Short mmCIF file of C-alpha atoms and ligand atoms in Angstrom, two decimals:
data_model
loop_
_atom_site.label_atom_id
_atom_site.label_comp_id
_atom_site.label_asym_id
_atom_site.label_seq_id
_atom_site.Cartn_x
_atom_site.Cartn_y
_atom_site.Cartn_z
CA MET A 267 0.00 0.00 0.00
CA ARG A 268 1.05 3.62 -0.45
CA MET A 269 1.38 5.56 2.82
CA THR A 270 2.82 8.67 4.42
CA VAL A 271 4.49 9.05 7.80
CA VAL A 272 4.59 12.64 9.06
CA GLY A 273 7.51 13.18 11.45
CA SER A 274 10.95 11.61 11.07
CA GLY A 275 11.86 11.53 14.76
CA TYR A 276 12.57 8.49 16.93
CA VAL A 277 9.10 7.10 16.22
CA GLY A 278 8.29 8.38 12.73
CA LEU A 279 11.58 7.34 11.14
CA VAL A 280 11.48 3.85 12.66
CA ALA A 281 7.81 3.40 11.65
CA ALA A 282 8.43 4.62 8.07
CA THR A 283 11.47 2.38 7.64
CA CYS A 284 9.76 -0.72 9.08
CA LEU A 285 6.59 -0.17 7.02
CA ALA A 286 8.81 -0.11 3.91
CA GLU A 287 10.57 -3.24 5.20
CA ILE A 288 7.28 -5.17 5.35
CA GLY A 289 6.47 -4.21 1.75
CA HIS A 290 4.72 -0.83 1.69
CA HIS A 291 5.58 2.28 -0.34
CA VAL A 292 6.26 5.00 2.21
CA VAL A 293 6.97 8.72 2.02
CA CYS A 294 8.45 10.05 5.27
CA VAL A 295 7.65 13.76 5.59
CA ASP A 296 9.22 16.24 7.98
CA ASN A 297 9.20 20.03 8.16
CA ASP A 298 12.84 19.98 9.30
CA ILE A 299 14.59 20.49 5.96
CA GLU A 300 18.01 19.60 7.38
CA LYS A 301 16.77 16.30 8.78
CA ILE A 302 15.24 15.34 5.42
CA ALA A 303 18.42 16.33 3.59
CA THR A 304 20.48 14.15 5.96
CA LEU A 305 18.13 11.21 5.42
CA GLU A 306 18.14 11.61 1.62
CA ALA A 307 21.95 11.79 1.64
CA GLY A 308 22.09 8.43 3.40
CA GLY A 309 22.55 9.70 6.96
CA THR A 310 20.80 8.29 10.01
CA PRO A 311 19.98 11.05 12.54
CA ILE A 312 19.28 8.55 15.33
CA HIS A 313 21.19 5.61 16.81
CA GLU A 314 18.98 2.47 16.54
CA LEU A 315 19.93 -1.18 15.96
CA TYR A 316 19.17 -2.36 12.33
CA LEU A 317 17.88 1.11 11.32
CA GLN A 318 20.90 1.92 9.17
CA GLU A 319 20.69 -1.40 7.29
CA LEU A 320 16.95 -1.05 6.63
CA LEU A 321 17.33 2.59 5.57
CA SER A 322 20.02 1.71 3.02
CA ARG A 323 17.95 -1.28 1.85
CA HIS A 324 14.85 0.83 1.09
CA ARG A 325 15.99 4.46 0.65
CA GLY A 326 15.15 5.62 -2.86
CA GLY A 327 13.10 2.45 -3.40
CA ARG A 328 10.03 1.83 -1.27
CA LEU A 329 11.09 4.57 1.16
CA THR A 330 11.45 8.20 0.11
CA PHE A 331 11.78 11.44 2.08
CA SER A 332 10.12 14.78 1.51
CA THR A 333 9.30 18.11 3.09
CA SER A 334 6.11 18.42 1.04
CA LEU A 335 3.16 16.98 2.91
CA GLU A 336 0.73 17.79 0.08
CA ALA A 337 2.31 15.58 -2.60
CA ALA A 338 2.76 12.73 -0.12
CA VAL A 339 -0.85 12.87 1.11
CA ARG A 340 -2.28 12.91 -2.42
CA ASN A 341 -0.38 9.69 -3.22
CA SER A 342 -1.28 7.87 0.01
CA THR A 343 -4.30 6.11 1.45
CA VAL A 344 -2.91 5.87 5.00
CA ILE A 345 -1.25 8.85 6.70
CA PHE A 346 0.53 8.28 10.05
CA ILE A 347 0.94 11.30 12.34
CA ALA A 348 4.17 10.79 14.32
CA VAL A 349 5.08 14.33 15.23
CA GLY A 350 6.18 15.42 18.69
CA THR A 351 3.67 15.64 21.50
CA PRO A 352 5.97 17.26 24.09
CA ALA A 353 4.83 18.09 27.62
CA SER A 354 3.67 21.70 27.96
CA ALA A 355 4.48 23.74 31.08
CA THR A 356 1.33 22.44 32.81
CA GLY A 357 2.29 18.82 32.04
CA ALA A 358 -0.51 18.47 29.48
CA ALA A 359 0.57 17.12 26.08
CA ASP A 360 1.22 19.91 23.57
CA LEU A 361 -0.89 18.82 20.57
CA SER A 362 -0.24 21.90 18.45
CA TYR A 363 1.95 19.93 16.01
CA VAL A 364 -0.72 17.22 15.69
CA GLU A 365 -3.35 19.88 14.96
CA THR A 366 -1.14 21.63 12.37
CA VAL A 367 -0.54 18.36 10.56
CA ALA A 368 -4.21 17.33 10.72
CA ARG A 369 -5.27 20.65 9.20
CA SER A 370 -2.68 20.38 6.43
CA ILE A 371 -3.82 16.83 5.62
CA ALA A 372 -7.46 17.97 5.44
CA GLN A 373 -6.58 20.81 3.12
CA CYS A 374 -4.81 18.64 0.58
CA ALA A 375 -6.52 15.27 0.85
CA ASP A 376 -8.35 14.02 -2.24
CA GLY A 377 -10.26 10.78 -1.95
CA TYR A 378 -10.65 8.46 1.05
CA LYS A 379 -7.85 8.66 3.60
CA VAL A 380 -7.13 6.96 6.91
CA ILE A 381 -5.42 9.34 9.33
CA VAL A 382 -3.48 7.36 11.94
CA GLU A 383 -2.43 8.76 15.35
CA LYS A 384 0.94 7.12 15.93
CA SER A 385 2.18 9.75 18.42
CA THR A 386 1.23 9.31 22.04
CA VAL A 387 -1.85 11.48 22.55
CA PRO A 388 -4.34 11.98 25.40
CA VAL A 389 -7.63 10.12 25.18
CA ARG A 390 -10.25 11.88 22.98
CA THR A 391 -7.62 13.42 20.69
CA ASN A 392 -9.11 11.22 17.96
CA GLU A 393 -12.36 13.21 18.20
CA LEU A 394 -10.43 16.49 17.96
CA VAL A 395 -8.58 15.34 14.83
CA HIS A 396 -11.90 14.22 13.36
CA ARG A 397 -13.52 17.58 14.14
CA THR A 398 -10.55 19.42 12.60
CA MET A 399 -10.91 17.45 9.35
CA VAL A 400 -14.63 18.35 9.17
CA GLN A 401 -13.87 22.00 10.00
CA GLU A 402 -11.49 22.02 7.05
CA GLY A 403 -14.32 20.88 4.79
CA ARG A 404 -13.81 17.12 4.58
CA GLU A 405 -16.92 14.95 4.39
CA TRP A 406 -17.30 12.25 7.09
CA SER A 407 -17.32 9.58 4.36
CA GLU A 408 -13.99 10.82 2.95
CA PHE A 409 -11.82 9.83 5.90
CA ASP A 410 -11.42 7.89 9.10
CA VAL A 411 -9.22 8.71 12.08
CA VAL A 412 -7.55 5.70 13.70
CA SER A 413 -5.54 5.48 16.94
CA ASN A 414 -2.58 3.12 16.54
CA PRO A 415 -0.19 3.83 19.46
CA GLU A 416 3.44 2.66 19.32
CA PHE A 417 5.23 0.72 22.07
CA LEU A 418 8.78 1.22 20.80
CA ARG A 419 11.61 1.24 23.33
CA GLU A 420 14.64 3.24 22.29
CA GLY A 421 17.57 0.97 21.61
CA SER A 422 15.24 -1.82 20.38
CA ALA A 423 12.70 0.25 18.40
CA VAL A 424 13.10 -1.67 15.10
CA THR A 425 12.59 -5.13 16.65
CA ASP A 426 9.80 -3.75 18.87
CA PHE A 427 8.02 -2.55 15.68
CA LEU A 428 8.59 -5.74 13.64
CA TYR A 429 7.94 -8.19 16.51
CA PRO A 430 5.33 -6.46 18.71
CA ASP A 431 3.46 -8.16 21.54
CA ARG A 432 0.30 -6.50 20.29
CA ILE A 433 -0.95 -4.12 17.62
CA ILE A 434 -3.66 -1.84 18.92
CA VAL A 435 -6.10 -0.23 16.46
CA GLY A 436 -8.78 2.14 17.70
CA ALA A 437 -11.24 2.70 14.81
CA ASN A 438 -14.83 3.84 14.38
CA THR A 439 -15.52 1.96 11.12
CA ASP A 440 -14.92 -1.61 9.89
CA ARG A 441 -13.44 -0.17 6.70
CA ALA A 442 -10.66 1.59 8.59
CA ALA A 443 -10.01 -1.43 10.86
CA ARG A 444 -9.77 -3.76 7.83
CA LEU A 445 -7.33 -1.40 6.15
CA MET A 446 -5.12 -1.33 9.25
CA ARG A 447 -5.18 -5.13 9.38
CA ASP A 448 -3.87 -5.07 5.79
CA VAL A 449 -1.13 -2.60 6.76
CA TYR A 450 0.21 -5.00 9.41
CA ALA A 451 -0.65 -8.30 7.65
CA PRO A 452 3.01 -9.50 7.26
CA LEU A 453 3.48 -9.09 11.02
CA LEU A 454 0.11 -10.55 12.01
CA ASP A 455 0.50 -13.78 10.04
CA GLY A 456 4.18 -14.15 10.94
CA SER A 457 5.20 -14.18 7.25
CA TYR A 458 7.64 -11.29 7.68
CA ALA A 459 9.84 -13.35 10.02
CA GLN A 460 10.15 -16.03 7.30
CA GLN A 461 11.43 -13.56 4.70
CA SER A 462 15.11 -13.88 3.73
CA GLY A 463 17.04 -10.94 5.15
CA ALA A 464 14.34 -10.27 7.76
CA VAL A 465 15.48 -8.61 10.99
CA PRO A 466 16.05 -11.55 13.40
CA LYS A 467 13.12 -12.37 15.73
CA PRO A 468 14.02 -11.87 19.42
CA GLU A 469 13.72 -15.23 21.17
CA LYS A 470 11.05 -13.96 23.59
CA ALA A 471 8.92 -12.40 20.80
CA ARG A 472 5.42 -13.75 20.14
CA LEU A 473 4.99 -15.82 16.94
CA GLU A 474 1.81 -13.92 16.06
CA PRO A 475 1.04 -10.65 17.87
CA LEU A 476 -2.43 -9.88 19.16
CA PHE A 477 -4.36 -7.56 16.85
CA LEU A 478 -6.69 -5.70 19.19
CA GLU A 479 -9.42 -3.79 17.39
CA THR A 480 -11.10 -1.39 19.78
CA SER A 481 -12.51 2.12 20.08
CA PRO A 482 -10.19 5.12 19.57
CA GLN A 483 -10.71 6.12 23.22
CA SER A 484 -9.61 2.70 24.49
CA ALA A 485 -6.60 2.66 22.13
CA GLU A 486 -5.47 6.09 23.34
CA LEU A 487 -5.92 5.08 26.99
CA ILE A 488 -4.03 1.79 26.46
CA LYS A 489 -0.92 3.75 25.50
CA HIS A 490 -0.95 6.11 28.46
CA ALA A 491 -1.91 3.31 30.86
CA SER A 492 0.92 1.09 29.55
CA ASN A 493 3.59 3.70 30.03
CA ALA A 494 2.20 4.86 33.36
CA PHE A 495 2.13 1.25 34.63
CA LEU A 496 5.76 0.65 33.59
CA ALA A 497 6.81 3.94 35.22
CA MET A 498 4.87 2.90 38.34
CA LYS A 499 6.77 -0.41 38.47
CA ILE A 500 10.05 1.50 38.42
CA SER A 501 8.97 3.96 41.10
CA PHE A 502 7.63 1.09 43.20
CA ILE A 503 10.95 -0.78 43.18
CA ASN A 504 12.81 2.46 43.89
CA ALA A 505 10.62 3.13 46.92
CA VAL A 506 11.27 -0.45 48.11
CA ALA A 507 15.01 0.10 47.46
CA ASN A 508 14.98 3.11 49.77
CA LEU A 509 13.33 0.93 52.43
CA CYS A 510 15.98 -1.77 51.86
CA GLU A 511 18.78 0.71 52.53
CA THR A 512 17.30 1.66 55.89
CA ALA A 513 16.32 -1.89 56.81
CA GLY A 514 19.67 -3.39 55.72
CA ALA A 515 18.02 -5.56 53.02
CA ASP A 516 19.32 -6.10 49.48
CA ILE A 517 17.06 -4.76 46.71
CA GLU A 518 18.50 -7.16 44.11
CA GLN A 519 17.49 -10.13 46.28
CA VAL A 520 14.08 -8.54 46.87
CA ARG A 521 13.68 -8.00 43.10
CA LYS A 522 14.41 -11.69 42.45
CA GLY A 523 12.13 -12.72 45.29
CA ILE A 524 9.12 -10.79 44.03
CA GLY A 525 9.91 -10.90 40.30
CA THR A 526 9.86 -14.70 40.12
CA ASP A 527 6.11 -14.43 40.70
CA ARG A 528 4.94 -14.64 37.05
CA ARG A 529 2.25 -12.05 37.82
CA ILE A 530 4.96 -9.55 38.73
CA GLY A 531 7.97 -10.46 36.55
CA THR A 532 11.49 -9.07 36.99
CA ASP A 533 11.33 -6.64 34.04
CA PHE A 534 11.12 -2.94 34.86
CA LEU A 535 12.00 -3.72 38.45
CA HIS A 536 15.57 -2.41 38.31
CA ALA A 537 16.21 0.10 41.09
CA GLY A 538 18.44 3.06 40.30
CA ILE A 539 18.36 6.80 39.76
CA GLY A 540 14.95 6.47 38.12
CA TYR A 541 13.39 6.69 34.68
CA GLY A 542 14.01 9.38 32.05
CA GLY A 543 13.49 9.58 28.30
CA SER A 544 11.04 11.35 26.01
CA CYS A 545 8.14 9.13 27.04
CA PHE A 546 7.73 8.10 30.68
CA PRO A 547 8.13 11.58 32.25
CA LYS A 548 5.94 13.17 29.56
CA ASP A 549 3.31 10.41 29.52
CA VAL A 550 2.96 10.24 33.31
CA ALA A 551 2.49 14.04 33.38
CA ALA A 552 0.03 13.91 30.45
CA PHE A 553 -1.93 11.03 32.03
CA ARG A 554 -2.17 12.97 35.31
CA THR A 555 -3.58 15.92 33.34
CA VAL A 556 -6.04 13.68 31.48
CA ALA A 557 -7.36 12.38 34.82
CA ARG A 558 -7.60 15.91 36.23
CA ASP A 559 -9.35 17.23 33.09
CA LEU A 560 -11.84 14.34 33.29
CA GLY A 561 -12.38 15.14 36.98
CA VAL A 562 -11.13 11.71 38.05
CA SER A 563 -8.61 11.52 40.92
CA PHE A 564 -5.50 9.53 40.07
CA GLY A 565 -3.17 10.48 42.93
CA LEU A 566 -1.09 7.34 42.37
CA LEU A 567 0.50 9.03 39.32
CA ASP A 568 1.56 11.98 41.49
CA GLU A 569 3.45 9.54 43.73
CA VAL A 570 5.05 7.81 40.73
CA HIS A 571 6.40 11.17 39.58
CA LYS A 572 7.47 12.28 43.08
CA ILE A 573 9.39 9.08 43.87
CA ASN A 574 11.14 9.28 40.52
CA ASP A 575 12.18 12.88 41.10
CA GLU A 576 13.50 12.10 44.59
CA GLN A 577 15.73 9.28 43.32
CA ARG A 578 18.09 11.82 41.78
CA SER A 579 18.57 13.82 44.98
CA LEU A 580 18.85 10.65 47.07
CA PHE A 581 21.73 9.55 44.85
CA VAL A 582 23.48 12.93 45.18
CA LYS A 583 23.10 12.55 48.97
CA LYS A 584 24.78 9.15 48.65
CA VAL A 585 27.69 10.74 46.76
CA ARG A 586 28.01 13.41 49.46
CA SER A 587 28.02 10.85 52.28
CA ALA A 588 30.64 8.73 50.48
CA LEU A 589 32.95 11.69 49.77
CA TRP A 590 32.17 13.87 52.82
CA THR A 591 32.10 17.05 50.61
CA ILE A 592 31.45 17.42 46.86
CA LYS A 593 32.81 20.97 46.32
CA GLY A 594 36.04 20.88 44.29
CA LYS A 595 35.96 17.09 43.98
CA ARG A 596 36.78 15.57 40.59
CA LEU A 597 34.11 13.02 39.66
CA ALA A 598 34.26 10.60 36.75
CA VAL A 599 30.80 9.85 35.31
CA LEU A 600 30.02 6.86 33.10
CA GLY A 601 26.79 7.34 31.18
CA LEU A 602 24.95 10.41 29.81
CA ALA A 603 22.14 8.80 27.74
CA PHE A 604 18.75 8.34 29.43
CA LYS A 605 19.20 4.56 29.03
CA CYS A 606 21.55 2.04 27.47
CA GLY A 607 21.51 1.43 23.70
CA THR A 608 20.60 4.96 22.64
CA ASP A 609 22.21 8.36 22.06
CA ASP A 610 19.06 10.12 23.33
CA VAL A 611 19.57 12.37 26.36
CA ARG A 612 16.02 13.74 26.67
CA GLU A 613 15.06 13.87 30.38
CA SER A 614 18.17 11.85 31.18
CA ALA A 615 18.48 11.10 34.92
CA ALA A 616 22.27 11.00 34.41
CA ILE A 617 22.27 14.59 33.20
CA GLU A 618 19.98 15.71 36.02
CA VAL A 619 22.35 14.17 38.60
CA ILE A 620 25.33 15.83 36.87
CA LYS A 621 23.60 19.23 37.05
CA MET A 622 23.00 18.76 40.81
CA LEU A 623 26.65 17.80 41.37
CA LEU A 624 27.85 20.83 39.37
CA GLU A 625 25.67 23.03 41.58
CA GLU A 626 27.62 21.69 44.57
CA GLY A 627 30.90 22.61 42.93
CA ALA A 628 32.06 19.24 41.57
CA GLN A 629 34.36 19.01 38.54
CA ILE A 630 33.05 16.33 36.17
CA VAL A 631 34.59 14.26 33.38
CA ALA A 632 32.02 12.11 31.58
CA TYR A 633 32.17 9.22 29.12
CA ASP A 634 29.23 7.74 27.19
CA PRO A 635 29.45 5.23 24.30
CA ALA A 636 26.95 7.11 22.10
CA ALA A 637 25.40 10.19 23.73
CA THR A 638 28.34 12.59 24.16
CA GLU A 639 27.48 14.83 21.19
CA ARG A 640 23.83 15.19 22.21
CA ALA A 641 24.84 15.72 25.85
CA LYS A 642 27.11 18.59 24.76
CA THR A 643 24.05 20.46 23.48
CA ILE A 644 22.75 20.49 27.07
CA LEU A 645 25.88 20.56 29.27
CA GLY A 646 28.25 22.35 26.89
CA ASP A 647 31.65 22.94 28.51
CA SER A 648 30.28 22.83 32.06
CA ILE A 649 31.88 19.37 32.18
CA SER A 650 34.76 17.67 30.35
CA TYR A 651 34.26 14.69 28.04
CA ALA A 652 36.48 11.61 27.82
CA SER A 653 36.78 9.16 24.95
CA ASP A 654 36.80 6.10 27.22
CA ALA A 655 35.95 5.08 30.79
CA TYR A 656 39.54 4.83 32.04
CA SER A 657 40.62 8.28 30.88
CA ALA A 658 37.47 9.68 32.49
CA ALA A 659 38.49 8.02 35.77
CA GLU A 660 42.12 9.25 35.62
CA GLY A 661 42.86 10.93 38.97
CA ALA A 662 39.17 11.15 39.94
CA ASP A 663 38.04 11.17 43.56
CA ALA A 664 35.21 8.77 42.67
CA LEU A 665 33.61 6.95 39.75
CA LEU A 666 29.84 7.31 39.18
CA ILE A 667 27.84 4.92 36.96
CA LEU A 668 24.62 6.63 35.81
CA THR A 669 23.47 4.79 32.65
CA GLU A 670 23.02 1.03 32.38
CA TRP A 671 25.28 0.52 29.32
CA ARG A 672 26.08 -3.19 28.96
CA GLU A 673 29.66 -2.29 27.97
CA PHE A 674 30.34 -0.98 31.50
CA LEU A 675 29.98 -4.57 32.74
CA GLN A 676 33.22 -5.40 30.88
CA LEU A 677 35.26 -2.76 32.76
CA ASP A 678 38.61 -3.97 34.13
CA LEU A 679 37.99 -3.01 37.76
CA LYS A 680 41.61 -3.58 38.84
CA ARG A 681 42.73 -1.15 36.15
CA MET A 682 39.99 1.26 37.27
CA LYS A 683 41.39 1.16 40.82
CA LYS A 684 44.84 2.04 39.52
CA VAL A 685 43.67 5.15 37.65
CA LEU A 686 41.26 6.45 40.31
CA ARG A 687 42.70 8.76 42.94
CA TYR A 688 40.43 7.16 45.54
CA PRO A 689 38.96 3.64 45.20
CA VAL A 690 35.31 4.80 45.39
CA VAL A 691 32.53 3.70 43.01
CA LEU A 692 28.92 4.91 43.22
CA ASP A 693 26.65 2.81 41.00
CA GLY A 694 23.33 4.49 40.15
CA ARG A 695 22.18 1.50 38.09
CA ASN A 696 23.29 -1.46 40.26
CA LEU A 697 25.30 -2.94 37.40
CA PHE A 698 27.83 -4.56 39.77
CA THR A 699 27.98 -6.48 43.07
CA ALA A 700 29.90 -5.54 46.21
CA LYS A 701 31.95 -8.72 45.80
CA GLN A 702 33.18 -7.74 42.33
CA MET A 703 34.11 -4.25 43.51
CA ASN A 704 35.72 -5.18 46.82
CA SER A 705 37.82 -7.95 45.23
CA ALA A 706 39.26 -5.21 42.98
CA GLY A 707 39.96 -3.11 46.08
CA LEU A 708 37.15 -0.64 45.39
CA SER A 709 34.61 0.72 47.89
CA TYR A 710 31.13 0.33 46.43
CA TYR A 711 27.94 2.29 47.04
CA SER A 712 24.74 1.40 45.13
CA VAL A 713 20.94 1.77 45.32
CA GLY A 714 18.95 -0.30 47.82
CA ARG A 715 22.01 -2.12 49.17
CA ARG A 716 24.38 -1.53 52.05
CA PRO A 717 27.68 0.36 51.37
CA ALA A 718 30.62 -2.04 50.84
CA GLU A 719 33.80 -0.22 51.87
CA VAL A 720 37.37 -1.47 51.57
CA THR A 721 39.72 -0.84 54.53
CA ALA A 722 41.41 2.57 54.73
CA ASN A 723 44.99 1.23 54.34
CA THR A 724 44.37 0.48 50.66
CA VAL A 725 43.43 4.08 49.82
CA ARG A 726 45.57 5.43 46.95
CA THR A 727 47.62 8.57 47.35
CA ALA A 728 48.47 8.99 43.65
CA PRO A 729 49.54 12.60 42.77
CA ARG A 730 46.62 14.71 41.51
CA THR A 731 46.84 15.03 37.70
CA GLY A 732 46.39 18.54 36.26
CA ALA A 733 42.77 19.73 35.90
CA ARG A 734 41.58 19.14 32.33
C1 UDX B 865 7.05 11.72 19.17
C2 UDX B 865 6.36 12.11 20.45
O1 UDX B 865 7.26 12.97 21.18
C3 UDX B 865 6.06 10.90 21.26
O2 UDX B 865 5.30 11.25 22.41
C4 UDX B 865 5.22 9.98 20.44
O3 UDX B 865 5.04 8.78 21.16
C5 UDX B 865 5.86 9.70 19.10
O4 UDX B 865 6.24 10.90 18.41
P1 UDX B 865 9.54 11.39 18.76
O5 UDX B 865 9.53 10.71 17.45
O6 UDX B 865 10.64 11.08 19.71
O7 UDX B 865 8.23 11.06 19.55
O8 UDX B 865 9.43 12.95 18.49
P2 UDX B 865 10.59 13.84 17.83
O9 UDX B 865 11.88 13.13 17.95
O10 UDX B 865 10.39 15.18 18.42
O11 UDX B 865 10.20 13.85 16.28
C6 UDX B 865 9.09 14.54 15.81
C7 UDX B 865 9.41 14.94 14.35
O12 UDX B 865 8.26 15.56 13.76
C8 UDX B 865 10.57 15.96 14.26
O13 UDX B 865 11.51 15.48 13.33
C9 UDX B 865 9.88 17.24 13.73
O14 UDX B 865 10.72 17.97 12.87
C10 UDX B 865 8.69 16.67 12.97
N1 UDX B 865 7.57 17.60 12.85
C11 UDX B 865 7.09 18.24 13.96
C12 UDX B 865 6.98 17.81 11.58
O15 UDX B 865 7.42 17.24 10.60
N2 UDX B 865 5.93 18.65 11.47
C13 UDX B 865 5.43 19.32 12.56
O16 UDX B 865 4.48 20.10 12.41
C14 UDX B 865 6.03 19.12 13.84
C1 UDX B 866 9.33 3.44 27.01
C2 UDX B 866 8.43 2.23 26.96
O1 UDX B 866 9.16 1.08 27.42
C3 UDX B 866 7.94 1.99 25.53
O2 UDX B 866 7.04 0.90 25.51
C4 UDX B 866 7.23 3.25 25.04
O3 UDX B 866 6.78 3.10 23.72
C5 UDX B 866 8.17 4.44 25.11
O4 UDX B 866 8.67 4.60 26.45
P1 UDX B 866 11.81 4.04 26.44
O5 UDX B 866 11.47 5.30 27.18
O6 UDX B 866 12.44 4.12 25.11
O7 UDX B 866 10.46 3.15 26.24
O8 UDX B 866 12.81 3.18 27.34
P2 UDX B 866 12.62 2.15 28.55
O9 UDX B 866 13.45 0.98 28.23
O10 UDX B 866 11.21 1.95 28.87
O11 UDX B 866 13.33 2.94 29.79
C6 UDX B 866 12.74 4.13 30.22
C7 UDX B 866 13.54 4.62 31.42
O12 UDX B 866 13.34 3.77 32.55
C8 UDX B 866 15.05 4.69 31.20
O13 UDX B 866 15.53 5.87 31.80
C9 UDX B 866 15.57 3.47 31.97
O14 UDX B 866 16.88 3.69 32.47
C10 UDX B 866 14.58 3.40 33.12
N1 UDX B 866 14.39 2.07 33.70
C11 UDX B 866 13.92 1.06 32.90
C12 UDX B 866 14.63 1.89 35.05
O15 UDX B 866 15.06 2.82 35.75
N2 UDX B 866 14.40 0.66 35.59
C13 UDX B 866 13.95 -0.39 34.84
O16 UDX B 866 13.78 -1.49 35.37
C14 UDX B 866 13.71 -0.18 33.45
#
């Protein structure tokens, strides 16, 4: 089928590329001329596994890029809206981009179109898009508005799109629902996975995803409720971690103990400095606003947000208690991205912790495998940047781990002890165990577990290297 995806961000670009991969002809439209030029020239503005291969496989063929929405809409039956829905100052989702795009589609559509909300939007946005189309003169019979929320995790967005647990379609007519079933047919019948050159199926992926056809309102709520539930799981385990610290329990044992209950599961139960990213913080805030606007109390979401916020300051307090004072201390930070596997730093807890440490007068050298360039747009030269973990740690008073990059697990801890000025590690993502750290002669502080300090006589007195 011929389709348009409006928005070439983390969601729009992945959706456009994967829709081309499963056989459709896709035009990916964006009003950011530079972004489109980069994509047409063969660049990939975001860091996602398999994205580069699929882009080069389909660019210029089934996948083209454009800044002209009009031409794309005229040649498409299905138009996905995947533009930003950032949080406004009040926390409500800012839908101005969605409205702009909906109006433009209405003004240039000719013939029956299915407008698909791919961006995360508050419940009842579908009705507003529908009303906008009518306001712009479209007949009811000329279009349908469908809610088709995405559940892509950054770092695994391509596999999450091609091997989803479920595809949710909120539609008001059978015609639109049938069309959406056709859009996703190669994923629904499992035939895509059999194709030669297909992106490999993750071992835990379902053979055939659920295709849930429901009302637009339910589809919109499913998205917000999903993200809010996952954020709640994280805040819950962080609250339990704080209890563990006071009670002398071990959060990783508690996680195993509760997570082995199939109804709970161990996923999204990793304690740390809390969640970040362009979705959870925004979607929890938007969901709280939806509840308030509908006059329904949903205080639980306020707690989810509050616990998450406090995790950052609790970690800074941990750094202070481990180092006595922070002012003038040189701290090595591993991790700037909001999570492993991505270069995205939006709402990154790592960056929020860094800002709090800078406020207390720390000097920071940071290393991240992918997010340094994007972090520079936020932190600039307020910190220094290292090209690897060991040079970041050179002469530092402590090492902080703030993003759960898998590559940090391979660190040579004995070598780390040699380069650090003091053998102190503060792990904001519980990547290590006290045993691993202490056997390398390092004192270890983490979340939801007791401090594990090595005896004073092993403290290094290496000469301070010059400030960078
Ligand atoms: C966005 C929303 O932020 C998220 O809540 C939703 O789940 C999916 O869509 P993301 O793709 O990360 O997520 O947004 P962003 O990276 O900001 O990309 C949006 C793109 O739309 C940008 O490239 C922007 O240039 C483009 N855009 C925005 C348009 O083409 N036209 C517009 O009118 C506005
Ligand atoms: C999330 C949802 O998982 C996805 O379904 C939705 O479409 C978009 O939002 P994303 O934000 O890309 O995806 O990443 P995710 O893997 O969910 O992590 C979000 C944040 O939670 C990260 O900051 C991560 O570090 C943190 N996290 C995750 C925890 O602190 N503990 C955990 O156990 C899991």
